[in-house]
Coordinates of C-alpha atoms in Angstrom, one line a residue:
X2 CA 30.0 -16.7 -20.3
X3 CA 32.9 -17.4 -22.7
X4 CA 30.9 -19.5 -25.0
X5 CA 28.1 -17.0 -25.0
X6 CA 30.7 -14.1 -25.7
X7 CA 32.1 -16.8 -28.9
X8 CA 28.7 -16.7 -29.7
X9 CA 28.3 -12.9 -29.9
X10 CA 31.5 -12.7 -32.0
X11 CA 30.1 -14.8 -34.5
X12 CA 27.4 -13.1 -35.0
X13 CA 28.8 -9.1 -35.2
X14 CA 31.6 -10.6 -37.3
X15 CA 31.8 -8.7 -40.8
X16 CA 33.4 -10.4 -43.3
X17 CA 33.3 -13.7 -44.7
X18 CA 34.4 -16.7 -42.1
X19 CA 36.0 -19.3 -44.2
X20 CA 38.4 -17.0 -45.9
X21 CA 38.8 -15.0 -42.8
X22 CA 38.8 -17.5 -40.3
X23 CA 41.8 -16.4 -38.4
X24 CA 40.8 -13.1 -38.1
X25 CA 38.0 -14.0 -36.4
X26 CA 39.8 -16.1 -33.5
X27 CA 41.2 -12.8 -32.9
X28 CA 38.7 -11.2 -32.8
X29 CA 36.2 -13.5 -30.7
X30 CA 39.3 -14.2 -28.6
X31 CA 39.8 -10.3 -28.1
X32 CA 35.8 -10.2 -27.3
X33 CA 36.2 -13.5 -24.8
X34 CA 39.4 -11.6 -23.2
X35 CA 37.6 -8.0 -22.3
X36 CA 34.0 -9.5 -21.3
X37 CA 35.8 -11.6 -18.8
X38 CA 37.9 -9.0 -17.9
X39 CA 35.3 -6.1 -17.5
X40 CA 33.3 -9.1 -15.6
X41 CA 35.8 -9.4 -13.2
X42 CA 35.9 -5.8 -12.4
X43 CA 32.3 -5.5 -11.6
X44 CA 33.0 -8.2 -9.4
X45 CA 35.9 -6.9 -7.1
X46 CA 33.4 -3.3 -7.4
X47 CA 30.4 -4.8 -6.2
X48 CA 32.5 -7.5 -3.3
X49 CA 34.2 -3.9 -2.6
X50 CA 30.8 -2.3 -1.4
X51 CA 29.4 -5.0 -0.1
X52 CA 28.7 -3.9 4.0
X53 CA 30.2 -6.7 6.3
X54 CA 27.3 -8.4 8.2
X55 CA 29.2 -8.0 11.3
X56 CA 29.0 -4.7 11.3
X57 CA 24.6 -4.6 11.3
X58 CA 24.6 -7.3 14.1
X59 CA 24.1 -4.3 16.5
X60 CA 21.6 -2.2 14.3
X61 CA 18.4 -2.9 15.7
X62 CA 15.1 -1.7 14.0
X63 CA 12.4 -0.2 15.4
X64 CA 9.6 1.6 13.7
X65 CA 8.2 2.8 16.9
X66 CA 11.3 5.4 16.8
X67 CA 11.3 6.8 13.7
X68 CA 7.2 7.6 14.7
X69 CA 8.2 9.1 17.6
X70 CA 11.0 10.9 15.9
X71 CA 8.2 12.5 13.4
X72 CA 5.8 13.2 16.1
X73 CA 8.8 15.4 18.2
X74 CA 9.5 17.4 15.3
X75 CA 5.7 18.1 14.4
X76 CA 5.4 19.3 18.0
X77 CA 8.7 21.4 18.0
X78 CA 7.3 22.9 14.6
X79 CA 4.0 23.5 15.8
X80 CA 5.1 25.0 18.9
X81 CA 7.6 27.3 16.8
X82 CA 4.8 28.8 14.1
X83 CA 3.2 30.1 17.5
X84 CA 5.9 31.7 18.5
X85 CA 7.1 33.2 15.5
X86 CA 7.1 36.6 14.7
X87 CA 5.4 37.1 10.6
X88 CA 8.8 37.4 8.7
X89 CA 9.6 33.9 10.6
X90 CA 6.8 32.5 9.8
X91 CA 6.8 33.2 6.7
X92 CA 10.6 31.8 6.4
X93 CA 9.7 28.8 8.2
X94 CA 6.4 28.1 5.8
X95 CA 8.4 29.1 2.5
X96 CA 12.2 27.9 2.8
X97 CA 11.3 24.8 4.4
X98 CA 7.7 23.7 3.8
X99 CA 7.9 24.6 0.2
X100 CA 11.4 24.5 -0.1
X101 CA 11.5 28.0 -2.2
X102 CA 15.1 29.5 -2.1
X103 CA 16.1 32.4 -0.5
X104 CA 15.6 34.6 -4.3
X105 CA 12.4 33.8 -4.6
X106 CA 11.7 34.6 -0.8
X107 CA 12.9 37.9 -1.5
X108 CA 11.1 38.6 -4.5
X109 CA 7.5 37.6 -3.5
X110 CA 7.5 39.9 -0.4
X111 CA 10.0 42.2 -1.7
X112 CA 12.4 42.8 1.1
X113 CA 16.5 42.5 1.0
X114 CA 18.5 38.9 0.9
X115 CA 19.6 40.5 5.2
X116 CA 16.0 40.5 6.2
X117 CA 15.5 37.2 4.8
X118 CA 18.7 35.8 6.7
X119 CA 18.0 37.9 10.1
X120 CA 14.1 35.6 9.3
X121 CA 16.4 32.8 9.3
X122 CA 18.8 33.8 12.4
X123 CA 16.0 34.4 14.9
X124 CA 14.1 31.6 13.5
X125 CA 17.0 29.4 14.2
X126 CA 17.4 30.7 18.0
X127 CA 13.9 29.9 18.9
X128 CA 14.0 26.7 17.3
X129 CA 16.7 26.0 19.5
X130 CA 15.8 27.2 22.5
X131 CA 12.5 25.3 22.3
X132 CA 14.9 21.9 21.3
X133 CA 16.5 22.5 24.1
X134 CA 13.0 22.9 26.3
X135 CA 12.1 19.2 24.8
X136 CA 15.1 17.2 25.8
X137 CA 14.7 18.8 29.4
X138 CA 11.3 17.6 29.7

């Protein structure tokens, strides 16, 4: 690294090298001295965030779960659009489906920010009490 840094000196140097020759040990040595020590930092940053391997000895994986995950939640939604009421379906459909804010909720069906968040609140209860319904079963 040091010779390539020497290297790299040589070349950006300005001025004339015999006549200035040491300037230039200064300066390639002031080059050699912060590339090795901005090297070193990324070093100790990237040892720093390294994960210890000990630590994913108990991780298993299992793409089986994260399926099974995605299919719970597409029945828990499915099972929720029936039961909505039409301001929670459209909440449901427009804040989360198409991820459209709360504003723009508001404008398009031009009703006030509370019925959008009273949407939201009895939304939320259902969802929860059918959540609750599926870990039961």
């Amino acid at each position: 690294m040091a010779h390539l840094t020497w290297l790299s000196a040589y070349q950006n140097y300005a001025p004339e090298l015999p006549a200035n020759l040491p300037d230039f040990r200064k300066f390639a040595f002031r080059r050699i001295k912060w590339r090795t020590v901005d090297y070193l930092r990324k070093q100790t940053l990237r040892t720093q965030s390294q994960v210890n391997l000990e630590h994913t000895l108990p991780i298993t994986i299992d793409p089986m779960t994260e399926q099974e995950t995605h299919w719970q939640l597409t029945a828990l939604l499915t099972e929720l659009l029936v039961q909505c009421r039409p301001g929670e379906r459209i909440y449901l459909t427009e804040f989360f489906f198409e991820e459209q804010t709360v504003s723009s909720i508001m404008r398009r069906h031009q009703v006030s920010r509370r019925t959008v968040y009273n949407w939201r609140a009895s939304l939320l209860v259902k969802a929860h009490k059918l959540y609750q319904q599926q870990t039961t079963n």
